Short mmCIF file of C-alpha atoms in Angstrom, two decimals:
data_model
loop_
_atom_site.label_atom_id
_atom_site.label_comp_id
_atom_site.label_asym_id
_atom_site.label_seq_id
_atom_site.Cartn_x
_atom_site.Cartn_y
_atom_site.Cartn_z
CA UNK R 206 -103.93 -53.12 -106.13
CA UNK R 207 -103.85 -53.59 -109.49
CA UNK R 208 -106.27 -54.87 -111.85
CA UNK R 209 -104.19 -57.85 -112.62
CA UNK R 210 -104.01 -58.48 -108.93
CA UNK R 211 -107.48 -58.44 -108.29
CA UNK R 212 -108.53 -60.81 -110.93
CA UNK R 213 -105.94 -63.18 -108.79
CA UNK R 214 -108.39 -63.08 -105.86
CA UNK R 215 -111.54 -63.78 -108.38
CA UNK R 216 -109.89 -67.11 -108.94
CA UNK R 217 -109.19 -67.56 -105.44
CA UNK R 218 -112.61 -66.73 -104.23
CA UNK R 219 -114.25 -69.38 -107.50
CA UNK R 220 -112.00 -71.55 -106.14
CA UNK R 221 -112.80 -71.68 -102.51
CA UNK R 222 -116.51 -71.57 -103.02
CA UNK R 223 -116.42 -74.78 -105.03
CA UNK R 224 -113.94 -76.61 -102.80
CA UNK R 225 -115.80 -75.71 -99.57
CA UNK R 226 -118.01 -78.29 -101.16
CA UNK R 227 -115.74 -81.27 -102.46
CA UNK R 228 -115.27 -84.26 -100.74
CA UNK R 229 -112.17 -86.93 -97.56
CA UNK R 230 -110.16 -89.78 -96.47
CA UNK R 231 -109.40 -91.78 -93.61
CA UNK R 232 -105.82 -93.05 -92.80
CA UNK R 233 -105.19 -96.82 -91.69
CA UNK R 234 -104.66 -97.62 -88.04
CA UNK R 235 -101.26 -98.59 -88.82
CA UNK R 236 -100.11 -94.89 -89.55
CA UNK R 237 -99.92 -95.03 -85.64
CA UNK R 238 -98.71 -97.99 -84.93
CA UNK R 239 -95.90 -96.51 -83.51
CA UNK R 240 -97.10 -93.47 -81.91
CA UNK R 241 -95.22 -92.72 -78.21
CA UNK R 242 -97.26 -93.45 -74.91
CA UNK R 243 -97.30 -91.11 -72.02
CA UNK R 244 -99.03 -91.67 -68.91
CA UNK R 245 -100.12 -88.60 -66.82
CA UNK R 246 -97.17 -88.15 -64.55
CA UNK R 247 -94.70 -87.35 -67.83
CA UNK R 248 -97.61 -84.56 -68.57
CA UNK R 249 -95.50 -81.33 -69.26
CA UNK R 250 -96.83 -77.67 -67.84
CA UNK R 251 -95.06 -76.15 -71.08
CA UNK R 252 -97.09 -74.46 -73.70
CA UNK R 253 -98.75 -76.42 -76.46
CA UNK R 254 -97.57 -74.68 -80.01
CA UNK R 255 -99.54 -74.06 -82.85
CA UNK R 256 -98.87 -72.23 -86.10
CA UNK R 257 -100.80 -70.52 -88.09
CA UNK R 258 -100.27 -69.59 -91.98
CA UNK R 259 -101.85 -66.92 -93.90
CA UNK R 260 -101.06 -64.97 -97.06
CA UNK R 261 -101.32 -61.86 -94.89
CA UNK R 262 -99.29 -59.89 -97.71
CA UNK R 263 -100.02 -61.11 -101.31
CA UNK R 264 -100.73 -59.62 -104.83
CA UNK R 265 -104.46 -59.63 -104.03
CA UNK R 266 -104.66 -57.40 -100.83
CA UNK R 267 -103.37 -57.13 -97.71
CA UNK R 268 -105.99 -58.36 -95.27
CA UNK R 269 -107.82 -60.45 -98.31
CA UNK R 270 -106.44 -63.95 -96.38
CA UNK R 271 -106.49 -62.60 -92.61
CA UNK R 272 -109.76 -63.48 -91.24
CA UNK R 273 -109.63 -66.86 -90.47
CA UNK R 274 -105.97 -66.26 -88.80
CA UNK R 275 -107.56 -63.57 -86.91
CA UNK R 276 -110.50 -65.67 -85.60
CA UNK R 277 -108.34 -68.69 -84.65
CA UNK R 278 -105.73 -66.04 -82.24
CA UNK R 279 -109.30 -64.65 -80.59
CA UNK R 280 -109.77 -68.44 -79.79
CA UNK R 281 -106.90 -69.06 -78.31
CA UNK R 282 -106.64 -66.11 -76.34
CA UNK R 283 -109.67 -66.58 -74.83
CA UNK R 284 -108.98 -70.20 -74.10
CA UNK R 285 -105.80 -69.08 -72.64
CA UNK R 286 -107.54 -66.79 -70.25
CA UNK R 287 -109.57 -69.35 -69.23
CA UNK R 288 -106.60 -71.70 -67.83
CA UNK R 289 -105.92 -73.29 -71.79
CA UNK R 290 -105.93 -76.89 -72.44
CA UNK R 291 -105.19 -79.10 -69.34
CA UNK R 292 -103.46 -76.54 -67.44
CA UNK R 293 -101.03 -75.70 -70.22
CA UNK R 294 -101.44 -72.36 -72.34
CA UNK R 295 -101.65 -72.66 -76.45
CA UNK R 296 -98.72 -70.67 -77.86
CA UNK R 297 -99.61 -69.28 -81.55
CA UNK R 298 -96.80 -68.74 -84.06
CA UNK R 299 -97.76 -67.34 -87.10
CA UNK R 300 -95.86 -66.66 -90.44
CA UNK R 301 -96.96 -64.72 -93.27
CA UNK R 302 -95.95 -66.60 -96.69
CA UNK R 303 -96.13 -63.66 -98.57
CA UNK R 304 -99.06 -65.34 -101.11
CA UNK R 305 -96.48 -67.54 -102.36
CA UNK R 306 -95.40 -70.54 -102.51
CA UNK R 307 -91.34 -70.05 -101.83
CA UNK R 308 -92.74 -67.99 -98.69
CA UNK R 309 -95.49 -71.09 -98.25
CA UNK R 310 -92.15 -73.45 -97.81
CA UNK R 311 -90.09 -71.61 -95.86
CA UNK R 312 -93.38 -70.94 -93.35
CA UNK R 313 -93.64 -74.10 -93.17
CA UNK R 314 -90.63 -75.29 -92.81
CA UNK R 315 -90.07 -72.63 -89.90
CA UNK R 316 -93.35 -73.98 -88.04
CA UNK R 317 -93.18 -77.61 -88.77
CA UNK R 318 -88.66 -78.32 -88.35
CA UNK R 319 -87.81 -75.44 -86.42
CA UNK R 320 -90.61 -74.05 -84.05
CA UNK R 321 -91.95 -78.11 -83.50
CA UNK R 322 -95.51 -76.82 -83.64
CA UNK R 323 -97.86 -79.93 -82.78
CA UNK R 324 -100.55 -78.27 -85.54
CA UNK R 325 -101.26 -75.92 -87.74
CA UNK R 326 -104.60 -74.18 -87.58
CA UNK R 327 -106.66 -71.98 -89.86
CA UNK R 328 -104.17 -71.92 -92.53
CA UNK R 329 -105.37 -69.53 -95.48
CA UNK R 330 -102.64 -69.54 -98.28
CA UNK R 331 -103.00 -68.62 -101.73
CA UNK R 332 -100.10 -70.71 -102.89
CA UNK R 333 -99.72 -73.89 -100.44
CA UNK R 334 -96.56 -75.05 -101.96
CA UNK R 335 -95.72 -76.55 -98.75
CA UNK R 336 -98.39 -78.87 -98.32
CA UNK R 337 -96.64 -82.08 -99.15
CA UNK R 338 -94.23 -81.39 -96.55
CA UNK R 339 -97.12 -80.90 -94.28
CA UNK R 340 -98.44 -83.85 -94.99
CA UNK R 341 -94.94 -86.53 -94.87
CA UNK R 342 -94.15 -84.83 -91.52
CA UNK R 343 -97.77 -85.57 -90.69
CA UNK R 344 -98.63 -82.83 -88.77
CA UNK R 345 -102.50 -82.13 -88.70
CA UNK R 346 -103.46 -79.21 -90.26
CA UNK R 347 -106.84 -78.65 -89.10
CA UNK R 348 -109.55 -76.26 -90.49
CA UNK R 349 -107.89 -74.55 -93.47
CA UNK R 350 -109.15 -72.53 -96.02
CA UNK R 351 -109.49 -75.08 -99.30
CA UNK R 352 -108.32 -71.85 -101.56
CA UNK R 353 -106.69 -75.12 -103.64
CA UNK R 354 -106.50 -79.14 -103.89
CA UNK R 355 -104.66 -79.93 -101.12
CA UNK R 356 -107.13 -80.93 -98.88
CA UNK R 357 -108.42 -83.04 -101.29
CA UNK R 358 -105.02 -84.36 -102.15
CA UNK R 359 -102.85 -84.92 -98.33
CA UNK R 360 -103.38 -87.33 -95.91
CA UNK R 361 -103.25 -85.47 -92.58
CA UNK R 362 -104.60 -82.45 -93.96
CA UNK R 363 -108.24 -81.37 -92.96
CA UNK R 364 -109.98 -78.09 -94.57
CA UNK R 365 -112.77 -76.53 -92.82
CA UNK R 366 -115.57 -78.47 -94.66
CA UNK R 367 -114.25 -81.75 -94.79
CA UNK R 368 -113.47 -84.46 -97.71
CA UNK R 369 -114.30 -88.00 -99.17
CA UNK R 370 -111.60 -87.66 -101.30
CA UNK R 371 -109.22 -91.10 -101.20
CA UNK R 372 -106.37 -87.81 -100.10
CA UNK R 373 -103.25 -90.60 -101.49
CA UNK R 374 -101.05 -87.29 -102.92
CA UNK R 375 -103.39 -86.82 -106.21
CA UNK R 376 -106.39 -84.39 -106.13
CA UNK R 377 -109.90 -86.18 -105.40
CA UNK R 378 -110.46 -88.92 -107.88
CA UNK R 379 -108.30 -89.20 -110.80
CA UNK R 380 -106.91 -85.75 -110.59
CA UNK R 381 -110.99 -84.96 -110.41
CA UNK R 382 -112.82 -82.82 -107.58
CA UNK R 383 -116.40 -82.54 -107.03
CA UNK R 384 -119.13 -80.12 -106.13
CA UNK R 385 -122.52 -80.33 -105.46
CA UNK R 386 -125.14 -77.89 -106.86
CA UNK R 387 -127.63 -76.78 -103.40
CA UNK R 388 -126.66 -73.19 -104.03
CA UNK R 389 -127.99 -73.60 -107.48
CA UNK R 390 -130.71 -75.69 -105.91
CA UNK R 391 -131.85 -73.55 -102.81
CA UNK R 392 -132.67 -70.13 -105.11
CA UNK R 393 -134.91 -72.05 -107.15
CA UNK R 394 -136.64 -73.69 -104.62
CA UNK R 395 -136.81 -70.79 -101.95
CA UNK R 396 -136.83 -68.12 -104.27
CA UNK R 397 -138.55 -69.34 -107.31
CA UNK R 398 -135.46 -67.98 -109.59
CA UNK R 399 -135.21 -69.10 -112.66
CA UNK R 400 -133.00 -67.13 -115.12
CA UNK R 401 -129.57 -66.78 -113.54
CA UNK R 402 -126.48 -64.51 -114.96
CA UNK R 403 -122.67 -65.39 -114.90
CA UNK R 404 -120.31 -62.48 -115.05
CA UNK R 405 -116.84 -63.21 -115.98
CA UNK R 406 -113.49 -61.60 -117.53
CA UNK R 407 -112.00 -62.85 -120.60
CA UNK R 408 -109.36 -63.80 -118.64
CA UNK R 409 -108.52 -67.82 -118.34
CA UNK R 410 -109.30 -68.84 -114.37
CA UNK R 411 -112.50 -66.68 -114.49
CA UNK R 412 -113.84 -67.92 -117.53
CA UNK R 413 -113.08 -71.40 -116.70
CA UNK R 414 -114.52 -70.85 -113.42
CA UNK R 415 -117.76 -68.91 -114.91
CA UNK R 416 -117.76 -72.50 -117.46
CA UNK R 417 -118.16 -74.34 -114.05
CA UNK R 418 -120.98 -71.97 -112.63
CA UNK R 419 -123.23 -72.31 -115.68
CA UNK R 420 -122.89 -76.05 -115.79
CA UNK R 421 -124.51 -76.41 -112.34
CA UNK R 422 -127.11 -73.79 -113.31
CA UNK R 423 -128.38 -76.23 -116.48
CA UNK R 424 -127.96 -78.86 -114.08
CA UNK R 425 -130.72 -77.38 -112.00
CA UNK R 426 -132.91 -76.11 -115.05
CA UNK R 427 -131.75 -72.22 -115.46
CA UNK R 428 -131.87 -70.32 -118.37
CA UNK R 429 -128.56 -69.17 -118.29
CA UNK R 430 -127.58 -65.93 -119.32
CA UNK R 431 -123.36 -65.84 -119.86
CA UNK R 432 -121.36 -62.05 -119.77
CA UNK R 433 -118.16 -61.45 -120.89
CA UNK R 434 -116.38 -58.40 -120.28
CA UNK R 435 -112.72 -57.39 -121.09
CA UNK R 436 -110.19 -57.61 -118.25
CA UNK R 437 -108.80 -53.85 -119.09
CA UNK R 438 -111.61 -52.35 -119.86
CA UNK R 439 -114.64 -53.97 -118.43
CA UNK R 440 -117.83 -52.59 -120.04
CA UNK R 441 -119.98 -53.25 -117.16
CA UNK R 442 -123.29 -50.92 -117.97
CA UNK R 443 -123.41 -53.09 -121.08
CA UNK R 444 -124.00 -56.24 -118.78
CA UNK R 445 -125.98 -53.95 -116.64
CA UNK R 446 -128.43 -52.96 -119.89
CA UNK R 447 -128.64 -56.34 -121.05
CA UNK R 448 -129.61 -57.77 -117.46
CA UNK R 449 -132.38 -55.64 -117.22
CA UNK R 450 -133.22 -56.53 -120.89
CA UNK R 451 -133.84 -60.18 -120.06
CA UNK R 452 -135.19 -60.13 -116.74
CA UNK R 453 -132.44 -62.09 -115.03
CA UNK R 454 -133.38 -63.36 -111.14
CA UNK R 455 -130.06 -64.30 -110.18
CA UNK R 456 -126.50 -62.84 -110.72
CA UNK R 457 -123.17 -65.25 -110.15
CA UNK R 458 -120.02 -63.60 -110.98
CA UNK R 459 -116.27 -64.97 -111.69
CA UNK R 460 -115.40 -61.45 -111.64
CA UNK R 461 -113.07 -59.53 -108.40
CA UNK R 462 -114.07 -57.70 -105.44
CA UNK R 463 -113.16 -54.61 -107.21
CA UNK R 464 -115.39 -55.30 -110.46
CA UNK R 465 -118.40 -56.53 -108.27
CA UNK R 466 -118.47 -53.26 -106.78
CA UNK R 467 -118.35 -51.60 -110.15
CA UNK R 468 -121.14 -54.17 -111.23
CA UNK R 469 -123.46 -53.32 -108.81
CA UNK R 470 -122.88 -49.45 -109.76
CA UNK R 471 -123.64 -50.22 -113.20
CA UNK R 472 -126.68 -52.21 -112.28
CA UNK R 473 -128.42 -49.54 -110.05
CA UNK R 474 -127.39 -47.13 -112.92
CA UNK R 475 -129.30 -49.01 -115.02
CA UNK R 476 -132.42 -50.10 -113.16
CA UNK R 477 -131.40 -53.82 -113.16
CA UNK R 478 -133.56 -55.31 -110.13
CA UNK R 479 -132.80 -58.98 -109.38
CA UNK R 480 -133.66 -61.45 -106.74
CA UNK R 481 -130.34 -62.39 -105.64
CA UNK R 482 -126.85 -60.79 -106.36
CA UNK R 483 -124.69 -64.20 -105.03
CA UNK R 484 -121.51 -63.98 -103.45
CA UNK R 485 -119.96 -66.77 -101.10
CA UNK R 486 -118.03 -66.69 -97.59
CA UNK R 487 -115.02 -64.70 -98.72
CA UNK R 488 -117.19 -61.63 -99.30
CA UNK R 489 -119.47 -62.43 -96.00
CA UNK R 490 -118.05 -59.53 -94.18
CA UNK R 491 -119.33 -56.20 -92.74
CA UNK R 492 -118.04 -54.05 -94.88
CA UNK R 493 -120.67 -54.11 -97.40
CA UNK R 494 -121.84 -50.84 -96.76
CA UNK R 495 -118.37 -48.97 -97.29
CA UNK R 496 -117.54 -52.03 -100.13
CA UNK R 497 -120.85 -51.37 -102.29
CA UNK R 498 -121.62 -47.74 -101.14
CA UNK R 499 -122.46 -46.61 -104.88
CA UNK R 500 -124.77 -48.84 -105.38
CA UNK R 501 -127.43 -48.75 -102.26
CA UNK R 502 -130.33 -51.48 -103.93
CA UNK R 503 -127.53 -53.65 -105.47
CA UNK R 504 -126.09 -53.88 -102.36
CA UNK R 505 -129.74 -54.96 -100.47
CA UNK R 506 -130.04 -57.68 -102.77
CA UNK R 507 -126.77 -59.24 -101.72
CA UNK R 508 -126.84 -63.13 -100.30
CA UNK R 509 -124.20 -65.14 -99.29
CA UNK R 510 -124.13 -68.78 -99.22
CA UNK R 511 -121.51 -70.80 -97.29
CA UNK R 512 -121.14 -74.01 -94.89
CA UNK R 513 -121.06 -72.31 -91.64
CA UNK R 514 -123.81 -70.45 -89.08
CA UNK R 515 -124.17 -66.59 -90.05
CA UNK R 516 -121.49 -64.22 -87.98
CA UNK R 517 -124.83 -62.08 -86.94
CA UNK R 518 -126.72 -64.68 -85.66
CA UNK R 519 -126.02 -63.53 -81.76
CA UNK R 520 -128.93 -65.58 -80.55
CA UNK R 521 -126.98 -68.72 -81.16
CA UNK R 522 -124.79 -69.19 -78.16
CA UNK R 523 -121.40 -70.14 -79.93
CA UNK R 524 -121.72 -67.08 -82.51
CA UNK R 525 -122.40 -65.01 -79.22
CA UNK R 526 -119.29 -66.30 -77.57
CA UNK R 527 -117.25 -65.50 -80.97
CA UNK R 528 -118.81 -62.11 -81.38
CA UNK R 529 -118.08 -61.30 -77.89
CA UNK R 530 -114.09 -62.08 -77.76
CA UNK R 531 -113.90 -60.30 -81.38
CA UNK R 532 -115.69 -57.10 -80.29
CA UNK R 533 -112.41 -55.36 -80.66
CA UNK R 534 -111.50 -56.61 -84.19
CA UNK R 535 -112.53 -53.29 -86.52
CA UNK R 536 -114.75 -55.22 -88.69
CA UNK R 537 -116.26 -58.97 -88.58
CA UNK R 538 -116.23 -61.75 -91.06
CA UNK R 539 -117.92 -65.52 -91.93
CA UNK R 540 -114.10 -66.27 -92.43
CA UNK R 541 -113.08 -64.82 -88.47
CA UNK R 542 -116.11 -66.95 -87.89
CA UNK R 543 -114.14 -70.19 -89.18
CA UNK R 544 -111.03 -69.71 -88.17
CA UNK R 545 -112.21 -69.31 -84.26
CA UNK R 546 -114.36 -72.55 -85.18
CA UNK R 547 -110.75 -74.55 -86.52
CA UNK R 548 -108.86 -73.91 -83.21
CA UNK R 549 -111.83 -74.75 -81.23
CA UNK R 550 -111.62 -78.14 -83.37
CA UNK R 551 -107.57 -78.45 -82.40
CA UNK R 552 -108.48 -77.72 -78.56
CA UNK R 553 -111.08 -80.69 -78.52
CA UNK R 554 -108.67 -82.84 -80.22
CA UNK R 555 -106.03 -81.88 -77.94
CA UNK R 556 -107.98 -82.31 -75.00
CA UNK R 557 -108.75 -86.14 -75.95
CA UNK R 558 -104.95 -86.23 -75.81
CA UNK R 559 -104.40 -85.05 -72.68
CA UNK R 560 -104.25 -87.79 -70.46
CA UNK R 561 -101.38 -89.03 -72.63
CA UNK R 562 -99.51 -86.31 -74.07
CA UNK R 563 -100.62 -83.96 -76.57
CA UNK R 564 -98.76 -85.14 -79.46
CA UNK R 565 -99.16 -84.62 -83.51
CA UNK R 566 -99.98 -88.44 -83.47
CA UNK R 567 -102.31 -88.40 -80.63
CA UNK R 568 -104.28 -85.18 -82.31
CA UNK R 569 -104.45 -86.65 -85.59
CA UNK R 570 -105.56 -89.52 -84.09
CA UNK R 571 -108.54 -87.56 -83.20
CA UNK R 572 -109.22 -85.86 -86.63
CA UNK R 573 -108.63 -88.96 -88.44
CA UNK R 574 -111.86 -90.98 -86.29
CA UNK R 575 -114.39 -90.55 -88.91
CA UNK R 576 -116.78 -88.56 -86.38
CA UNK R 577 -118.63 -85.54 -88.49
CA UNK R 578 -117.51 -82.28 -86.41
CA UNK R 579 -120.00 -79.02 -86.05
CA UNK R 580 -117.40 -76.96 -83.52
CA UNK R 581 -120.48 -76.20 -81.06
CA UNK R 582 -123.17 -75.93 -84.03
CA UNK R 583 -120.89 -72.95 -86.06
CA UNK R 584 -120.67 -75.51 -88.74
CA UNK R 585 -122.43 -78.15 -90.55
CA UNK R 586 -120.95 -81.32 -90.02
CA UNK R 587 -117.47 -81.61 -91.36
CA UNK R 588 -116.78 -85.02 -92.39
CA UNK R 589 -113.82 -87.42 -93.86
CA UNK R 590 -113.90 -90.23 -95.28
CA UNK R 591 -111.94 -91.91 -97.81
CA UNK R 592 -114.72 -93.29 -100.77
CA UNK R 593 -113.03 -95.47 -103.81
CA UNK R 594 -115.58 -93.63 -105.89
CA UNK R 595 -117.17 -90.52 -106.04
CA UNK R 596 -120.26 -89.81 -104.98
CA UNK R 597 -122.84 -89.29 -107.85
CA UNK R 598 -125.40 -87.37 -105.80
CA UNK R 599 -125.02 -86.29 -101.89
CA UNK R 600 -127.62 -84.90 -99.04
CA UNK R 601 -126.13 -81.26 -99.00
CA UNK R 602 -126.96 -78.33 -96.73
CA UNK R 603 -126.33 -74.39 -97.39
CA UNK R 604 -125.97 -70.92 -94.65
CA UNK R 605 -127.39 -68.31 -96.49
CA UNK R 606 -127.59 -64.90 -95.60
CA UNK R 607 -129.45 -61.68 -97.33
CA UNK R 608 -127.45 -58.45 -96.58
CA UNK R 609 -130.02 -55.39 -94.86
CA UNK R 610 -128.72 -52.46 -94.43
CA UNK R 611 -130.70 -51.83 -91.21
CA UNK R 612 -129.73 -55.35 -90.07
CA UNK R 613 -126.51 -56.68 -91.66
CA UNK R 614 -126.50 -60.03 -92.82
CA UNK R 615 -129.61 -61.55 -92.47
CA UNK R 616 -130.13 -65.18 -92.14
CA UNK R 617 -132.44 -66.86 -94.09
CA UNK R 618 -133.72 -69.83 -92.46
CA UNK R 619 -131.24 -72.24 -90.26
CA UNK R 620 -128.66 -73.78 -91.90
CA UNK R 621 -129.52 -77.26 -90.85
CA UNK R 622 -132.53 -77.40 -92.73
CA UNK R 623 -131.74 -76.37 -95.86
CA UNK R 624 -130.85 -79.36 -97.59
CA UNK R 625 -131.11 -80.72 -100.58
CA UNK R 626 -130.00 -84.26 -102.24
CA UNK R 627 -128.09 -82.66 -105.85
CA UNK R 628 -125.81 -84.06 -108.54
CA UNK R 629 -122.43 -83.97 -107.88
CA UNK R 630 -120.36 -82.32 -110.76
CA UNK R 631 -116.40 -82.79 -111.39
CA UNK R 632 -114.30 -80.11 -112.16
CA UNK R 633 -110.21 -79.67 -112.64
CA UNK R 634 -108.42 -78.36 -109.77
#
């Protein structure tokens, strides 16, 4: 992949972590109005569809956008071994958009015209061109991957950690999203950080994205230490040497997977110990070991932060489950982890339905109720609602996890008590 490339998925990943917490919206009763009634005896034995979209192959990698597709099939296979919804098997058709959005259309327009699905699940594009079309066909899309706005922006669309956005066809308020600062929040507090680095290119989405990081650091009272390093030729002991120089606790980065690697080299090079090296969910994977293997105590001071329960944590009975059915998948991720928890979320709504008929009305139905969803405590509670305003502060919890390499990822504390009432900060989509 080339460097270009790579910096493609830094955006992606700055992206995601910030949208995983904006806020949702809740459709009038009248969008069903006219919704068809069926009474048990119409009940059909055929198989419910679903279709999943990922950017399996894209310009940043070719399993970069897989996880969450890959946890959402282990779902369903396992619920189809286990009789499937009502007596009726879930049939998953997936199409790989090719991470962009003329692929994004045609995928959808393949799923949603042609193959009838009643939902898409754990959709993970890069480019979601097709979104709108999603939406005015209003076909639930439940438990995506917010790598953009459109969550934030479509009725009948529902990311994997929720939204208060008014979701009318504009992005949050105003062409505004917001994000709250806990991350920020929980390292001072827990770990008594208090200078914090942001490494970025000089490259436009990771500087703007590395502008956005050290706003919520002031916000919180850091001393904020900015690095800039070229996109060509990124002089990464430099930033290394002038780490160690000031003492920094805490390194953010707007920087790839690729220069993180080569960060953390330079760092343990250099003798530049720090608290917390922060990545988010993308990154939460077990391959740290093979990902960061030139840089052994860079790599041990690792965390993650996210809105979902810690892959390792076996002694909690739905991660067991999910680490169970996934024991054949070569390696294990916080984004298998969320896709498994989006198609449990379109089997419970599905199973409300039926009685009836399991219909794209009769699901939405479901996701649209204003109920906060946890998919068997793998996720804090996924809301949306549809606020006028923005919320100025909000009551915000945080997963983190510390990577070991004798244990994995670690969890630090349970995610449900982590929580903090922080500022909420716009940014631009």
């Amino acid at each position: 992949m080339s460097r270009r490339a790579r910096v493609a998925e830094c955006a992606a990943a700055g992206l995601l972590l910030l949208l995983g917490t904006a806020c949702g919206s809740r459709l009038p009763e009248s969008d069903f109005e006219s919704r068809p009634q069926r009474t048990p005896a119409q009940r059909s034995a055929d198989p419910i569809r679903v279709g999943i979209v990922t950017s399996a192959t894209s310009p940043v990698g070719g399993d970069t956008f897989t996880g969450p597709r890959d946890g959402a099939k282990a779902y369903f296979d396992r619920l189809n071994e286990r009789g499937g919804i009502d007596g009726r098997k879930v049939e998953v058709r997936t199409c790989d958009d090719g991470g962009s959005g003329v692929g994004n259309n045609e995928c959808v327009h393949r799923l949603v015209d042609e193959d009838k699905v009643v939902a898409l699940v754990a959709t993970t594009s890069l480019d979601y061109a097709g979104a709108s079309r999603v939406s005015r066909a209003r076909v639930p899309d439940i438990g995506g991957q917010p790598i953009g706005a459109a969550y934030d922006t479509h009725p009948h669309l529902y990311g994997i950690y929720g939204s208060l956005a008014p979701r009318n066809g504009k992005p949050g308020w105003d062409g505004k999203l917001y994000g709250g600062t806990e991350v920020y929040r929980y390292f001072k507090r827990e770990q008594g950080a208090r200078t914090a680095a942001v490494v970025s290119y000089n490259q436009s989405s990771s500087a703007a994205y590395a502008r956005l990081v050290t706003r919520g650091l002031k916000a919180e009272g850091y001393q904020v230490v900015t690095e800039q390093v070229d996109f060509a030729l990124p002089n990464f002991r430099a930033v290394a040497a002038d780490l160690k120089e000031r003492n920094v606790d805490l390194v953010f980065d707007a920087i790839d997977g690729y220069g993180n690697a080569q960060l953390c080299k330079a760092m343990d090079d250099a003798g530049a110990e720090v608290i917390a090296k922060v990545t988010n969910v993308q990154n939460w994977t077990s391959t740290v070991r093979e990902d960061y293997k030139d840089a052994p105590r860079c790599r041990n001071a690792l965390w993650a932060t996210g809105a979902s329960r810690n892959y390792e944590d076996t002694g909690h009975d739905a991660v067991r489950e999910f680490r169970d059915a996934t024991k054949g998948l070569k390696s294990h991720s916080q984004w298998q982890l969320e896709g498994w928890a989006a198609a449990m979320w379109f089997t419970d709504a599905a199973r409300s339905c039926a009685p009836t008929g399991v219909t794209r009305a009769c699901v939405d139905r479901f996701m649209d109720s204003g109920k906060p969803y946890t998919a068997d405590g793998l996720l804090l509670p996924v809301r949306y609602e549809r606020l006028a305003d923005p919320p100025k502060t909000r009551n915000t919890c945080v997963s983190v996890a510390r990577w070991e390499d004798a244990e994995g990822w670690v969890s630090q504390g349970d995610m449900t008590d982590e929580c903090f009432d922080v500022p909420q900060l716009s940014y631009d989509p």
